[in-house]
Short mmCIF file of C-alpha atoms and ligand atoms in Angstrom, two decimals:
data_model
loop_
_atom_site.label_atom_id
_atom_site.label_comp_id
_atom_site.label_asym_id
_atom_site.label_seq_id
_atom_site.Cartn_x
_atom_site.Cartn_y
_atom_site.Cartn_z
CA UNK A 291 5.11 -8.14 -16.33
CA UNK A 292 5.92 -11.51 -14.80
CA UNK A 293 5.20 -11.41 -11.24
CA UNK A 294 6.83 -13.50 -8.54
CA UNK A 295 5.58 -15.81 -6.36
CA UNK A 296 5.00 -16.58 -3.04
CA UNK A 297 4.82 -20.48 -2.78
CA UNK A 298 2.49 -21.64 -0.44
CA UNK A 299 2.95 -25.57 -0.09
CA UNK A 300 4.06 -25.57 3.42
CA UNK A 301 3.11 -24.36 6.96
CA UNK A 302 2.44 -21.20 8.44
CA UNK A 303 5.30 -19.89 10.09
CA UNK A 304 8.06 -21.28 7.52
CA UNK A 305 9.13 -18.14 5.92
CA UNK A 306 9.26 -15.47 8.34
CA UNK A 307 12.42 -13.60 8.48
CA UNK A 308 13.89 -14.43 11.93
CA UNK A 309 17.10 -12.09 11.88
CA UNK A 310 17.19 -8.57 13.30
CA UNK A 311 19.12 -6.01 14.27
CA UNK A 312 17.27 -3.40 16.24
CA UNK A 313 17.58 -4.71 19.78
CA UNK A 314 14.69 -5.43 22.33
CA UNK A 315 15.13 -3.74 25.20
CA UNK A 316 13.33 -4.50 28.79
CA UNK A 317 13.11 -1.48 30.39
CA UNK A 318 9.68 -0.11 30.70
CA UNK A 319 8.32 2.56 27.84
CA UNK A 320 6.74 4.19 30.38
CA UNK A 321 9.86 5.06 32.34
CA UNK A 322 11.11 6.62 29.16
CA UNK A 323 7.91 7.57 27.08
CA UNK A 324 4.95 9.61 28.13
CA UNK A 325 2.35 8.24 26.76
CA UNK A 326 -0.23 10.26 24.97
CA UNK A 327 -3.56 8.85 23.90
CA UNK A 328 -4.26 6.14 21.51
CA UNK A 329 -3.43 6.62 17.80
CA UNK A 330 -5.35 2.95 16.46
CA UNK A 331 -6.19 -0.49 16.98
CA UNK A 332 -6.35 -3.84 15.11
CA UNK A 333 -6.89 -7.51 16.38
CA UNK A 334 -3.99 -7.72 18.14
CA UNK A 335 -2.65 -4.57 18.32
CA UNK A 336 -2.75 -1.01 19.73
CA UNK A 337 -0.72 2.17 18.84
CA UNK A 338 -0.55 4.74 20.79
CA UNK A 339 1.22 8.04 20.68
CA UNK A 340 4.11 8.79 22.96
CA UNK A 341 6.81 11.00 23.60
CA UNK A 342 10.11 10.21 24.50
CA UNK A 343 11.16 12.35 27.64
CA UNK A 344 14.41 12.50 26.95
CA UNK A 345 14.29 14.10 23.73
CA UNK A 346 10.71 15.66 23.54
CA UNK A 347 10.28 13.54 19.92
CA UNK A 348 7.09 12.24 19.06
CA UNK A 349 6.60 8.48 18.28
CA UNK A 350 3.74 5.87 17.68
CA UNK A 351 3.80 2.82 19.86
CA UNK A 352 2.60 0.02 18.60
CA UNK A 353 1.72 -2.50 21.35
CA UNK A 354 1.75 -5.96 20.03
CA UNK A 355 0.42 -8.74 22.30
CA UNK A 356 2.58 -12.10 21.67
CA UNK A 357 0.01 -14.40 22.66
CA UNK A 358 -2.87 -14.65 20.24
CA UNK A 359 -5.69 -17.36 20.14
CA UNK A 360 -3.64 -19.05 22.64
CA UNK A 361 -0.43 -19.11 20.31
CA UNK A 362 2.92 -18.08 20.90
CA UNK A 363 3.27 -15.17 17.80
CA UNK A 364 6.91 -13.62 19.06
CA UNK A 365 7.72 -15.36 15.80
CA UNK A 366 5.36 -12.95 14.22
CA UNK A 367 6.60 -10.57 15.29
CA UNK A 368 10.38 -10.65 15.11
CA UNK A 369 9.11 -10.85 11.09
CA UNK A 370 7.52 -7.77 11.27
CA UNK A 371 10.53 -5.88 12.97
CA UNK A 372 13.20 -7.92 10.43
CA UNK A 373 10.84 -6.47 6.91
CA UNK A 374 10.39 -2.87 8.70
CA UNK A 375 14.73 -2.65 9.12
CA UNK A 376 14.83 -4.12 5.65
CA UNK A 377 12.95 -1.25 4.07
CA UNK A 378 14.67 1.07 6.57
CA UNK A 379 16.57 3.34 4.17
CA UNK A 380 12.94 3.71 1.87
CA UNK A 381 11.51 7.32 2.76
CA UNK A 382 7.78 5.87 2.20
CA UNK A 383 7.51 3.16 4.77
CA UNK A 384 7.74 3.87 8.44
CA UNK A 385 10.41 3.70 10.26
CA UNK A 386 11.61 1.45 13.36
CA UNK A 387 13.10 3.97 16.08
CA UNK A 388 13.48 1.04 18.89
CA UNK A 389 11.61 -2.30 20.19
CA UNK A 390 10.71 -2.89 24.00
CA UNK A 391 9.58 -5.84 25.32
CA UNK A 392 7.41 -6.95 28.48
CA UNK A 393 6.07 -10.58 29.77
CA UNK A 394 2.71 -10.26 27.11
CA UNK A 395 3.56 -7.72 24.68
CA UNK A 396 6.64 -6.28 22.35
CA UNK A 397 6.06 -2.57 21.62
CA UNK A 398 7.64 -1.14 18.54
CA UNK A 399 8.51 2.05 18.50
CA UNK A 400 7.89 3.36 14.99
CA UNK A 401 8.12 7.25 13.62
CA UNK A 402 4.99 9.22 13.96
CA UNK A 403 2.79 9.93 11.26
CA UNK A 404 1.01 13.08 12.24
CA UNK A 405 -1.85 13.09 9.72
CA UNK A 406 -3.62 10.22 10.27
CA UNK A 407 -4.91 7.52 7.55
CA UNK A 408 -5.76 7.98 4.41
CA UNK A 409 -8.75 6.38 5.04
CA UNK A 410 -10.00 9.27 6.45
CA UNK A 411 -9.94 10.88 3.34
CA UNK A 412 -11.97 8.31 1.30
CA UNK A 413 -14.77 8.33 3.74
CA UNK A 414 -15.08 12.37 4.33
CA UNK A 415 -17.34 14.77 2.79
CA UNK A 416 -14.61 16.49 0.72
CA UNK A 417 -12.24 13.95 -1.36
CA UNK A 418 -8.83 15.17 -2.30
CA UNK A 419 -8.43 16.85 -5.59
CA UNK A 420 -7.20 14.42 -8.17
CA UNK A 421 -3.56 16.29 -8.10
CA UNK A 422 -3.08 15.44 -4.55
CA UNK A 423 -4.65 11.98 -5.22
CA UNK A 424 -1.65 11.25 -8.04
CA UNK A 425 0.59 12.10 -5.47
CA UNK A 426 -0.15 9.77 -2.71
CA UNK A 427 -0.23 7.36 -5.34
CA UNK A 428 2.87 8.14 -6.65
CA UNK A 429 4.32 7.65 -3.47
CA UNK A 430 2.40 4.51 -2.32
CA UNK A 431 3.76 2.60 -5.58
CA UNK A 432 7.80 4.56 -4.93
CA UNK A 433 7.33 2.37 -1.41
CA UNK A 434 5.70 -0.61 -3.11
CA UNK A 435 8.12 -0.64 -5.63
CA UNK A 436 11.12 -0.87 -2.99
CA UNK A 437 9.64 -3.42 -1.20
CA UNK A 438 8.96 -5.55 -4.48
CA UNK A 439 12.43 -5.12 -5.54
CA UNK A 440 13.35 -6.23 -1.95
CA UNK A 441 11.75 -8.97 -2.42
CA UNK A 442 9.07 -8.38 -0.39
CA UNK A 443 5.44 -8.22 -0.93
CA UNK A 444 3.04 -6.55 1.78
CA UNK A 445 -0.43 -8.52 1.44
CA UNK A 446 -2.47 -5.75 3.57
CA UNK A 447 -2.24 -2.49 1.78
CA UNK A 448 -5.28 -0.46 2.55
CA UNK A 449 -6.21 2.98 3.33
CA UNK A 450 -5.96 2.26 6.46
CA UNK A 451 -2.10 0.95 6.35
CA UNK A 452 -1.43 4.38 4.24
CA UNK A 453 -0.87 7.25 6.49
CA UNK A 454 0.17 10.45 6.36
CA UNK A 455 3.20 12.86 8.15
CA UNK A 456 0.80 15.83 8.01
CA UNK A 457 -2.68 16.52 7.56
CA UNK A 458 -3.59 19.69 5.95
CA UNK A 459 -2.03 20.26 3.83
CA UNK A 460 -1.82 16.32 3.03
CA UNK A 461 1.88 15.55 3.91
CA UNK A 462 3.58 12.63 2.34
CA UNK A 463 2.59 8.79 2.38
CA UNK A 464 3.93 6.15 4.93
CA UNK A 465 2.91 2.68 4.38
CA UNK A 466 2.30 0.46 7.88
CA UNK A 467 1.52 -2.67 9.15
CA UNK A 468 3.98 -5.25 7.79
CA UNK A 469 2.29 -8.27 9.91
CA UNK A 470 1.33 -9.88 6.73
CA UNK A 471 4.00 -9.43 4.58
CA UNK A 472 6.08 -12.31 3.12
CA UNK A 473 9.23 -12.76 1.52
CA UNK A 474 8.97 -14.02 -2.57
CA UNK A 475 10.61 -17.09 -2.38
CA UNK A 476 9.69 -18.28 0.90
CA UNK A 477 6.50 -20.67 1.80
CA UNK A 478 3.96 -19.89 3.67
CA UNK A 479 0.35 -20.69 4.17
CA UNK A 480 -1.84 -18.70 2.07
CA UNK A 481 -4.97 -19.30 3.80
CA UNK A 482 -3.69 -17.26 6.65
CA UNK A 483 -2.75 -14.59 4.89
CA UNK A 484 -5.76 -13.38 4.53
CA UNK A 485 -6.20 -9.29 4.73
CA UNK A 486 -8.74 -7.69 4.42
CA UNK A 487 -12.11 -9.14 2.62
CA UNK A 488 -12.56 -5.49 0.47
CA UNK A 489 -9.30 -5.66 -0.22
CA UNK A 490 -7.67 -8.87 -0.74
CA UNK A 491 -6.86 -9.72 -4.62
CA UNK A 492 -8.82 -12.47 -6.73
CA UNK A 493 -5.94 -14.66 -6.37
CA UNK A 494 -6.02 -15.18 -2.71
CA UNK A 495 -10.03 -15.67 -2.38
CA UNK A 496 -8.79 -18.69 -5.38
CA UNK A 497 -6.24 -19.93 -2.89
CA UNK A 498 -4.04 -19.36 -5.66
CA UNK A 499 0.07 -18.66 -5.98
CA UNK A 500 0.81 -14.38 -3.95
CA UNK A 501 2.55 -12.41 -5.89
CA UNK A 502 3.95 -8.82 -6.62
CA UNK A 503 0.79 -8.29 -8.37
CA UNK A 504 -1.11 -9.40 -5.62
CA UNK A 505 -0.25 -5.63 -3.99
CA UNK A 506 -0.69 -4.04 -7.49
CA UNK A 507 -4.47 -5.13 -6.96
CA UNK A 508 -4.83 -3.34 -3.86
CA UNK A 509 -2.98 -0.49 -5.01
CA UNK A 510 -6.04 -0.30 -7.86
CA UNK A 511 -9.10 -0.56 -4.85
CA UNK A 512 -6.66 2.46 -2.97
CA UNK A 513 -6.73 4.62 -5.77
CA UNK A 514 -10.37 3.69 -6.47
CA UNK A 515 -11.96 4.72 -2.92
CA UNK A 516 -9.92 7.78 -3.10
CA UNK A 517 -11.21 9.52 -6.07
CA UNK A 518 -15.13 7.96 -5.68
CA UNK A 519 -15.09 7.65 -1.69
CA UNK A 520 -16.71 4.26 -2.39
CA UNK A 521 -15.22 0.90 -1.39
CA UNK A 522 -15.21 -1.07 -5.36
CA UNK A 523 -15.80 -4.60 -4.00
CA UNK A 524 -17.65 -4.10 -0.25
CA UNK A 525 -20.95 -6.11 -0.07
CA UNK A 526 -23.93 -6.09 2.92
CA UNK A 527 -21.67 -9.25 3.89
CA UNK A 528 -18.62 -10.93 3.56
CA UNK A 529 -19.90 -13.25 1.27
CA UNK A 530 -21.00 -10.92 -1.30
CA UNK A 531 -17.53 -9.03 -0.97
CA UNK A 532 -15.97 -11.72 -1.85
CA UNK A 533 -18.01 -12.62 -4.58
CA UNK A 534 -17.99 -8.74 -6.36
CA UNK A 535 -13.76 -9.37 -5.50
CA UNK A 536 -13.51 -12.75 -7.28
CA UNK A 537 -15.77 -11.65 -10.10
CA UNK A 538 -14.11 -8.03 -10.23
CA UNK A 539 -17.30 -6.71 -9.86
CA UNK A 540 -16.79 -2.65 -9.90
CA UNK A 541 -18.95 0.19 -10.98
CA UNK A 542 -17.36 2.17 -13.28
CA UNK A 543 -20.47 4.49 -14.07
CA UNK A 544 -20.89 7.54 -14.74
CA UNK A 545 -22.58 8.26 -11.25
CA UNK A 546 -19.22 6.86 -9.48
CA UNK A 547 -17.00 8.49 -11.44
CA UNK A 548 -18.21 11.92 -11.52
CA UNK A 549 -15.86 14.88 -11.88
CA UNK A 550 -12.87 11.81 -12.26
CA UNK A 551 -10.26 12.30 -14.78
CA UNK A 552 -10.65 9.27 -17.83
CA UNK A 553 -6.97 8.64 -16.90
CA UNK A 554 -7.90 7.87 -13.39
CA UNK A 555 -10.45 5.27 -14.86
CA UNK A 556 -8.06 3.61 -16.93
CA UNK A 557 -5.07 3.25 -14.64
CA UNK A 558 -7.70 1.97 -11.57
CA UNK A 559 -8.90 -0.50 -14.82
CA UNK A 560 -5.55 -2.00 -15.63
CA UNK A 561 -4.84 -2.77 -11.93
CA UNK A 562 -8.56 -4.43 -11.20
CA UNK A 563 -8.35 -7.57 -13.49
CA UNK A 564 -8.55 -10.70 -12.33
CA UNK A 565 -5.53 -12.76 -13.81
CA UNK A 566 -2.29 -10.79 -11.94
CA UNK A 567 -0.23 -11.69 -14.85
CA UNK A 568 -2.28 -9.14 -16.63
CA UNK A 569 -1.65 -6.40 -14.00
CA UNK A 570 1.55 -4.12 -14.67
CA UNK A 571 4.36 -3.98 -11.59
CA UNK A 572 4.29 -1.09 -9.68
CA UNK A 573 7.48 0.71 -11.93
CA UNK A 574 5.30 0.59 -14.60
CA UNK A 575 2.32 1.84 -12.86
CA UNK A 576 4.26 4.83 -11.95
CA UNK A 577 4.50 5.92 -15.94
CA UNK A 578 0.99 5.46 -16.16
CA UNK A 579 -0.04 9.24 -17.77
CA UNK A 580 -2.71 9.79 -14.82
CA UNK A 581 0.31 10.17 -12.16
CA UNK A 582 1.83 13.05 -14.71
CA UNK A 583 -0.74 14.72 -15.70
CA UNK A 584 -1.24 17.22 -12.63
CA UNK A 585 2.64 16.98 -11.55
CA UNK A 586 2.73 20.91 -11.59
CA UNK A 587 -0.02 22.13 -9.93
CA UNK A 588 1.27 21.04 -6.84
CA UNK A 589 4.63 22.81 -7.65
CA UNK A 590 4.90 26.57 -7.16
CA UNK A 591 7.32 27.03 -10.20
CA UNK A 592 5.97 27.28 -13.34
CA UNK A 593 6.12 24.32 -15.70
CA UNK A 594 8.18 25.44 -18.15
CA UNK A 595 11.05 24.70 -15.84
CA UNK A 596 10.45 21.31 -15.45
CA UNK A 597 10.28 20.05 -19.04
CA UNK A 598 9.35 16.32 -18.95
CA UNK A 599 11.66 14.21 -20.22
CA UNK A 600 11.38 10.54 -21.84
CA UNK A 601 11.83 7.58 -18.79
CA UNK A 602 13.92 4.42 -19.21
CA UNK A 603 11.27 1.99 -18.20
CA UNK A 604 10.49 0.96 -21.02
CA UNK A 605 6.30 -0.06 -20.20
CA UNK A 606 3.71 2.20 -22.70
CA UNK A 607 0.34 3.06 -21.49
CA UNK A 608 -2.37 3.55 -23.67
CA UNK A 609 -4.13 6.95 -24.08
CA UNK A 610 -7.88 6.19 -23.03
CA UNK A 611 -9.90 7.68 -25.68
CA UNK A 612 -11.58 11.10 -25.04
CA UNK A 613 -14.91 10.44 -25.60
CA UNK A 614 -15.42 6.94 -23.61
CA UNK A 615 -18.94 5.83 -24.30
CA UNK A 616 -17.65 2.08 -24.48
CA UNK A 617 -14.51 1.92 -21.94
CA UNK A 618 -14.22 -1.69 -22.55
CA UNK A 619 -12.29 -0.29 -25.28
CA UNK A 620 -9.32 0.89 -23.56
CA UNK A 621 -6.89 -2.18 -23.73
CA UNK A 622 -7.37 -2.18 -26.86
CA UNK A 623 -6.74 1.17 -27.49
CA UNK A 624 -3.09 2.16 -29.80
CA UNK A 625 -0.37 2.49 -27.71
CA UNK A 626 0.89 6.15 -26.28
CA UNK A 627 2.78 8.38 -28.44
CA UNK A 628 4.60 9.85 -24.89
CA UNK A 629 6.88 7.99 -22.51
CA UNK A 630 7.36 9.30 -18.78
CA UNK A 631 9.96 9.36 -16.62
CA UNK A 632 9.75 8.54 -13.02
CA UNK A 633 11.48 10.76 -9.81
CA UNK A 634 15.20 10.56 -9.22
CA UNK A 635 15.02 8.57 -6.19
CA UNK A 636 12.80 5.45 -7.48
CA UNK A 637 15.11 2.81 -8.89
CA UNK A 638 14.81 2.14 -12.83
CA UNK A 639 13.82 -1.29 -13.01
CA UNK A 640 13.17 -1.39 -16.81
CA UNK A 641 10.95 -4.39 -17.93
CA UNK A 642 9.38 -5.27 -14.89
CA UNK A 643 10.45 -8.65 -13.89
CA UNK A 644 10.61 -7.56 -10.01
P1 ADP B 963 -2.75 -3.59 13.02
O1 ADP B 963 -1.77 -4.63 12.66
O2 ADP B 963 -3.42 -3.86 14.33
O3 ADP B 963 -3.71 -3.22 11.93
P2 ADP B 963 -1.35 -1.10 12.41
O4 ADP B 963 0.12 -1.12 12.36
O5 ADP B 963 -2.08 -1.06 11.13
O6 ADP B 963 -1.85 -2.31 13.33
O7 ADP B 963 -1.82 0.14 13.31
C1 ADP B 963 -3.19 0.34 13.59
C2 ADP B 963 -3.54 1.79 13.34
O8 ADP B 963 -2.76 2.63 14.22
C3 ADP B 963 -3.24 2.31 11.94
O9 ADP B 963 -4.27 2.00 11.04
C4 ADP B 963 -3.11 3.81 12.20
O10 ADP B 963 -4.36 4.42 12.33
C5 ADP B 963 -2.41 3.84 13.57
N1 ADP B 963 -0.95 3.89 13.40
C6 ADP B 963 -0.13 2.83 13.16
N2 ADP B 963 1.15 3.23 13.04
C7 ADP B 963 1.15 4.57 13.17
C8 ADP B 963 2.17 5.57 13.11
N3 ADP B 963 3.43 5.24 12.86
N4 ADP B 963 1.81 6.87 13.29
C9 ADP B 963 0.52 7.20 13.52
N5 ADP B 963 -0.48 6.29 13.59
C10 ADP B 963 -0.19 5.00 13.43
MG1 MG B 964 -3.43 -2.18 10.08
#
């Protein structure tokens, strides 16, 4: 559990990843996409759905304007191409199909995530059952874990960055937005890396080092807002978000955690604490029991067929305690008798320094 860091003694640009491969082409999406209605929007950009005439496929389009507050970001934005093709062959972040580019804006055309953001599913009436909750997570931390081991961290994972290639049924995950992310290794400025104030990690309010744990945290508020449809850290104002985030004030009470598993306490407990060295990297999350606790229900053959076998990585959770009147307890609780294993696909990274 030693995470790596993101230096940040130098200026804002230094470290973006200048080299890509997917070329920018000038002819007009609209000569070659129809375009649809709008899918989203953030600050600077706008995604809309589109679909390419020649084929009939469905894309999004994300419309990204290279002027901002009266900078030139094509910089930006070439980064944001250069981590998607890096993380190209991972099935959980979206892919880049092709890149167009006009006299104000680049548009990148990325695969199309039919179902929308997960978001939607922390905020609605009906949250998912916790099976389909361990799931998404699952696959969140399979993509997290890639980019990690890429050596990339992502710096704006939120429900609304998570989406999903179906609906209903909830499809699988695809993690978005990559104008934050940073390379380990490389400087940058941290105060501009700033996400999102509910979401951003103690570290960064601190202006201290970014690291792999830095995403970790987020990966804890995700997980949190999905099984109590509340946000843990958001305040009337920015000011009080920041202070619940920087003194990791979250309501673990009964009243929020209704009908929630005590494993789904405990793993959204080891990922809120404030020092990230304390956090565990996103392999070992993906042992935690909570994720493997429900693994058949969503399979239609029985269990017995899938007898679960010991994983290499060699991180041990410990079993919450069933009856949890004092849940401060839990660290200190003995150390698991069982050992998970992890799907076939996710590489083995055994003691977790990423
Ligand atoms: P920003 O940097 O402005 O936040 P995002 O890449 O997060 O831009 O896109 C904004 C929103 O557009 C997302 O939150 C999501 O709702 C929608 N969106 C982005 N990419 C896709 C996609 N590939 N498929 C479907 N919707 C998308
Ligand atoms: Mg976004």
């Amino acid at each position: 559990m030693s995470p790596r860091r993101l230096d940040n003694r130098s200026g804002l640009s230094a470290g973006l990843l200048a080299e890509i491969q997917t070329p920018i082409s000038t002819e007009p999406v609209d000569s070659l996409y129809e375009l649809t209605g709008e899918l989203g929007r953030g600050k600077f950009a706008t995604v809309k759905r589109c679909v390419e005439k020649a084929t009939g496929k469905v894309f999004a389009a994300k419309f990204l304007r290279k002027r901002r507050r009266g900078r030139d970001c094509r910089a930006e934005i070439i980064h944001e191409m250069a981590v998607l093709e890096i993380a190209r062959n991972n099935a959980r972040v979206v892919n880049l199909h092709a890149a167009y580019e006009t006299d104000h804006e680049i548009v990148l055309m990325l695969e199309y995530a039919a179902g929308g953001e997960i978001f939607d599913h922390c905020v609605s009436e009906e949250l998912l059952p916790e099976a389909q909750i361990t799931r998404l997570i699952k696959q969140t931390l399979e993509g997290v874990n890639y980019l990690h081991q890429s050596n990339l961290v992502h710096l704006d994972l939120k429900p609304q960055n998570i989406l999903l290639t179906s609906l209903s049924p909830p499809g699988d995950i695809k993690i978005v937005d990559f104008g934050l992310a940073r390379r380990l290794g490389a400087v940058g400025e941290l105060r501009e890396i700033l996400g999102t104030p509910e979401y951003v990690a103690p570290e960064i309010l601190n202006y201290e080092p970014i690291t792999t744990a830095t995403d970790l945290w987020s990966v804890g508020v995700i997980a949190y807002m999905l099984v109590t449809g509340e946000s843990p850290f958001a305040g009337d104002d920015k000011q009080e978000t920041y202070l619940n985030v920087s003194q990791v004030s979250v309501d673990y009470s009964k009243e929020a955690f209704s009908r929630v598993s005590e494993l789904a306490v405990d793993f959204i407990r080891k990922l809120l604490v404030k020092a990230p060295e304390d956090r565990p990297s996103a392999a070992e999350c993906m042992s935690h029991p909570w994720l493997w606790q429900h693994q058949f229900c969503l399979s239609p053959e029985p269990a017995t067929t899938h007898p679960i076998r010991e994983r290499s990585c060699g991180f041990k959770w410990p079993v919450p305690p069933k009856h949890t009147e004092d849940k401060e307890n839990f660290l200190n609780s003995p150390i698991s008798v069982k050992r998970f294993r992890f799907d076939e696909e996710t590489p083995a990274t055994g003691d977790s320094d990423l």
